[in-house]
Amino acid sequence: MQTKFETQINNIGPSVTDFLGEKMLILFGENAPAELAEYCLLIDVNAVEDDIKVGDTLQLGNNEYRITAVGDAVKKNLSSLGHITLKFDGSKIPELPGTLYLEETEIKEVKIGDKIQIFS
């Protein structure tokens, strides 16, 4: 198992749940603009160590989700801003460059202090 990315959730915006109906979670580094921060999971910005690929696993707290598609800008945006969208809809084609697509499933609750990891 190779860890490609690791961070933790430092804060959870009060409006994060607004996007759960659309099967989305939004990650952003601590420097998120205030008007966006309320919709985001705020994380430490860390470098992505290797290309994120279909079939890799995203671990969010104690739950693991299989990656089904990777937008072109995911690696760059995650490394520089900590900002990507996680979409839990099982898409095989990345429609948006800053979105990481995961298996279609219910999004489990996340807590401050939860680790986020991507590994192969």
PDB file of C-alpha atoms in Angstrom:
ATOM      1  CA  MET A   1       0.000   0.000   0.000  1.00  0.00           C
ATOM      2  CA  GLN A   2       1.391   3.359  -1.041  1.00  0.00           C
ATOM      3  CA  THR A   3       0.035   6.521   0.579  1.00  0.00           C
ATOM      4  CA  LYS A   4      -0.256   9.291  -2.030  1.00  0.00           C
ATOM      5  CA  PHE A   5      -1.892  11.962   0.119  1.00  0.00           C
ATOM      6  CA  GLU A   6      -2.630  12.491   3.786  1.00  0.00           C
ATOM      7  CA  THR A   7      -4.248  15.310   5.725  1.00  0.00           C
ATOM      8  CA  GLN A   8      -6.766  15.836   8.470  1.00  0.00           C
ATOM      9  CA  ILE A   9     -10.023  17.708   8.932  1.00  0.00           C
ATOM     10  CA  ASN A  10      -9.414  20.790  11.094  1.00  0.00           C
ATOM     11  CA  ASN A  11     -12.826  22.364  10.821  1.00  0.00           C
ATOM     12  CA  ILE A  12     -16.235  21.588   9.345  1.00  0.00           C
ATOM     13  CA  GLY A  13     -18.234  24.445   7.863  1.00  0.00           C
ATOM     14  CA  PRO A  14     -21.801  24.799   9.194  1.00  0.00           C
ATOM     15  CA  SER A  15     -23.301  24.346   5.714  1.00  0.00           C
ATOM     16  CA  VAL A  16     -21.346  21.223   4.664  1.00  0.00           C
ATOM     17  CA  THR A  17     -24.514  19.131   4.912  1.00  0.00           C
ATOM     18  CA  ASP A  18     -26.198  21.298   2.226  1.00  0.00           C
ATOM     19  CA  PHE A  19     -24.347  19.279  -0.425  1.00  0.00           C
ATOM     20  CA  LEU A  20     -24.933  15.800   0.982  1.00  0.00           C
ATOM     21  CA  GLY A  21     -28.115  15.477  -1.101  1.00  0.00           C
ATOM     22  CA  GLU A  22     -25.938  15.956  -4.196  1.00  0.00           C
ATOM     23  CA  LYS A  23     -23.491  13.337  -2.849  1.00  0.00           C
ATOM     24  CA  MET A  24     -20.726  15.924  -2.521  1.00  0.00           C
ATOM     25  CA  LEU A  25     -18.157  16.984   0.054  1.00  0.00           C
ATOM     26  CA  ILE A  26     -15.874  19.942  -0.623  1.00  0.00           C
ATOM     27  CA  LEU A  27     -12.320  20.081   0.723  1.00  0.00           C
ATOM     28  CA  PHE A  28     -10.433  23.343   1.109  1.00  0.00           C
ATOM     29  CA  GLY A  29      -7.238  24.403   2.852  1.00  0.00           C
ATOM     30  CA  GLU A  30      -7.348  26.732   5.845  1.00  0.00           C
ATOM     31  CA  ASN A  31      -6.995  29.714   3.471  1.00  0.00           C
ATOM     32  CA  ALA A  32     -10.496  29.173   2.038  1.00  0.00           C
ATOM     33  CA  PRO A  33     -12.420  32.400   1.380  1.00  0.00           C
ATOM     34  CA  ALA A  34     -14.955  32.948   4.182  1.00  0.00           C
ATOM     35  CA  GLU A  35     -17.974  32.665   1.891  1.00  0.00           C
ATOM     36  CA  LEU A  36     -16.764  29.236   0.727  1.00  0.00           C
ATOM     37  CA  ALA A  37     -15.410  27.961   4.044  1.00  0.00           C
ATOM     38  CA  GLU A  38     -18.891  27.460   5.476  1.00  0.00           C
ATOM     39  CA  TYR A  39     -19.536  24.778   2.821  1.00  0.00           C
ATOM     40  CA  CYS A  40     -16.182  23.000   3.195  1.00  0.00           C
ATOM     41  CA  LEU A  41     -14.221  20.516   5.217  1.00  0.00           C
ATOM     42  CA  LEU A  42     -11.156  22.597   6.076  1.00  0.00           C
ATOM     43  CA  ILE A  43      -7.912  20.633   5.861  1.00  0.00           C
ATOM     44  CA  ASP A  44      -4.139  21.040   6.068  1.00  0.00           C
ATOM     45  CA  VAL A  45      -2.678  21.650   2.596  1.00  0.00           C
ATOM     46  CA  ASN A  46      -0.177  18.867   1.893  1.00  0.00           C
ATOM     47  CA  ALA A  47       1.570  17.741  -1.285  1.00  0.00           C
ATOM     48  CA  VAL A  48       0.150  14.857  -3.298  1.00  0.00           C
ATOM     49  CA  GLU A  49       3.024  12.370  -3.562  1.00  0.00           C
ATOM     50  CA  ASP A  50       1.996  10.498  -6.712  1.00  0.00           C
ATOM     51  CA  ASP A  51      -0.693  10.516  -9.398  1.00  0.00           C
ATOM     52  CA  ILE A  52      -4.138   9.635  -8.105  1.00  0.00           C
ATOM     53  CA  LYS A  53      -5.608   6.867 -10.257  1.00  0.00           C
ATOM     54  CA  VAL A  54      -8.893   5.073 -10.807  1.00  0.00           C
ATOM     55  CA  GLY A  55      -9.004   2.116  -8.424  1.00  0.00           C
ATOM     56  CA  ASP A  56      -7.109   3.931  -5.662  1.00  0.00           C
ATOM     57  CA  THR A  57      -8.813   4.272  -2.287  1.00  0.00           C
ATOM     58  CA  LEU A  58      -9.855   7.405  -0.422  1.00  0.00           C
ATOM     59  CA  GLN A  59     -10.081   6.918   3.319  1.00  0.00           C
ATOM     60  CA  LEU A  60     -12.214   9.430   5.188  1.00  0.00           C
ATOM     61  CA  GLY A  61     -12.115   8.802   8.929  1.00  0.00           C
ATOM     62  CA  ASN A  62     -12.775   5.059   9.316  1.00  0.00           C
ATOM     63  CA  ASN A  63     -14.497   4.651   5.955  1.00  0.00           C
ATOM     64  CA  GLU A  64     -12.921   3.686   2.629  1.00  0.00           C
ATOM     65  CA  TYR A  65     -14.237   4.637  -0.810  1.00  0.00           C
ATOM     66  CA  ARG A  66     -12.992   3.419  -4.208  1.00  0.00           C
ATOM     67  CA  ILE A  67     -11.970   6.132  -6.688  1.00  0.00           C
ATOM     68  CA  THR A  68     -13.890   5.803  -9.992  1.00  0.00           C
ATOM     69  CA  ALA A  69     -12.628   8.881 -11.919  1.00  0.00           C
ATOM     70  CA  VAL A  70     -10.089  11.693 -11.409  1.00  0.00           C
ATOM     71  CA  GLY A  71     -10.446  15.241 -12.758  1.00  0.00           C
ATOM     72  CA  ASP A  72      -7.392  16.717 -14.537  1.00  0.00           C
ATOM     73  CA  ALA A  73      -6.804  19.385 -11.873  1.00  0.00           C
ATOM     74  CA  VAL A  74      -7.285  17.239  -8.748  1.00  0.00           C
ATOM     75  CA  LYS A  75      -3.582  16.658  -8.011  1.00  0.00           C
ATOM     76  CA  LYS A  76      -2.576  20.289  -8.611  1.00  0.00           C
ATOM     77  CA  ASN A  77      -5.513  21.799  -6.714  1.00  0.00           C
ATOM     78  CA  LEU A  78      -5.178  19.437  -3.764  1.00  0.00           C
ATOM     79  CA  SER A  79      -1.421  20.131  -3.470  1.00  0.00           C
ATOM     80  CA  SER A  80      -1.665  23.915  -3.852  1.00  0.00           C
ATOM     81  CA  LEU A  81      -5.001  24.892  -2.256  1.00  0.00           C
ATOM     82  CA  GLY A  82      -6.284  21.732  -0.607  1.00  0.00           C
ATOM     83  CA  HIS A  83      -9.377  22.371  -2.718  1.00  0.00           C
ATOM     84  CA  ILE A  84     -11.243  19.592  -4.515  1.00  0.00           C
ATOM     85  CA  THR A  85     -14.782  18.260  -4.586  1.00  0.00           C
ATOM     86  CA  LEU A  86     -15.457  14.669  -3.582  1.00  0.00           C
ATOM     87  CA  LYS A  87     -18.432  13.318  -5.531  1.00  0.00           C
ATOM     88  CA  PHE A  88     -19.866   9.990  -4.396  1.00  0.00           C
ATOM     89  CA  ASP A  89     -21.789   9.116  -7.565  1.00  0.00           C
ATOM     90  CA  GLY A  90     -19.697   6.373  -9.196  1.00  0.00           C
ATOM     91  CA  SER A  91     -18.964   8.422 -12.353  1.00  0.00           C
ATOM     92  CA  LYS A  92     -16.441   6.827 -14.703  1.00  0.00           C
ATOM     93  CA  ILE A  93     -15.866  10.025 -16.723  1.00  0.00           C
ATOM     94  CA  PRO A  94     -14.502  13.082 -14.861  1.00  0.00           C
ATOM     95  CA  GLU A  95     -16.838  15.897 -15.935  1.00  0.00           C
ATOM     96  CA  LEU A  96     -15.189  18.560 -13.761  1.00  0.00           C
ATOM     97  CA  PRO A  97     -11.395  19.033 -13.548  1.00  0.00           C
ATOM     98  CA  GLY A  98     -11.339  19.686  -9.779  1.00  0.00           C
ATOM     99  CA  THR A  99     -13.508  16.739  -8.794  1.00  0.00           C
ATOM    100  CA  LEU A 100     -12.519  13.324  -7.453  1.00  0.00           C
ATOM    101  CA  TYR A 101     -15.258  10.790  -8.192  1.00  0.00           C
ATOM    102  CA  LEU A 102     -15.906   7.944  -5.772  1.00  0.00           C
ATOM    103  CA  GLU A 103     -18.096   4.869  -5.706  1.00  0.00           C
ATOM    104  CA  GLU A 104     -21.784   5.596  -5.349  1.00  0.00           C
ATOM    105  CA  THR A 105     -22.579   5.199  -1.683  1.00  0.00           C
ATOM    106  CA  GLU A 106     -23.989   6.957   1.324  1.00  0.00           C
ATOM    107  CA  ILE A 107     -21.522   9.478   2.766  1.00  0.00           C
ATOM    108  CA  LYS A 108     -20.693   8.537   6.330  1.00  0.00           C
ATOM    109  CA  GLU A 109     -20.413  11.229   9.006  1.00  0.00           C
ATOM    110  CA  VAL A 110     -17.046  12.968   9.323  1.00  0.00           C
ATOM    111  CA  LYS A 111     -15.596  14.629  12.398  1.00  0.00           C
ATOM    112  CA  ILE A 112     -12.951  17.240  13.167  1.00  0.00           C
ATOM    113  CA  GLY A 113      -9.643  15.414  13.551  1.00  0.00           C
ATOM    114  CA  ASP A 114     -10.552  12.671  11.055  1.00  0.00           C
ATOM    115  CA  LYS A 115      -7.701  11.755   8.721  1.00  0.00           C
ATOM    116  CA  ILE A 116      -8.108  11.812   4.961  1.00  0.00           C
ATOM    117  CA  GLN A 117      -5.799   9.527   2.992  1.00  0.00           C
ATOM    118  CA  ILE A 118      -5.501   8.474  -0.618  1.00  0.00           C
ATOM    119  CA  PHE A 119      -3.598   5.255  -1.272  1.00  0.00           C
ATOM    120  CA  SER A 120      -3.127   2.591  -3.896  1.00  0.00           C
TER     121      SER A 120
END
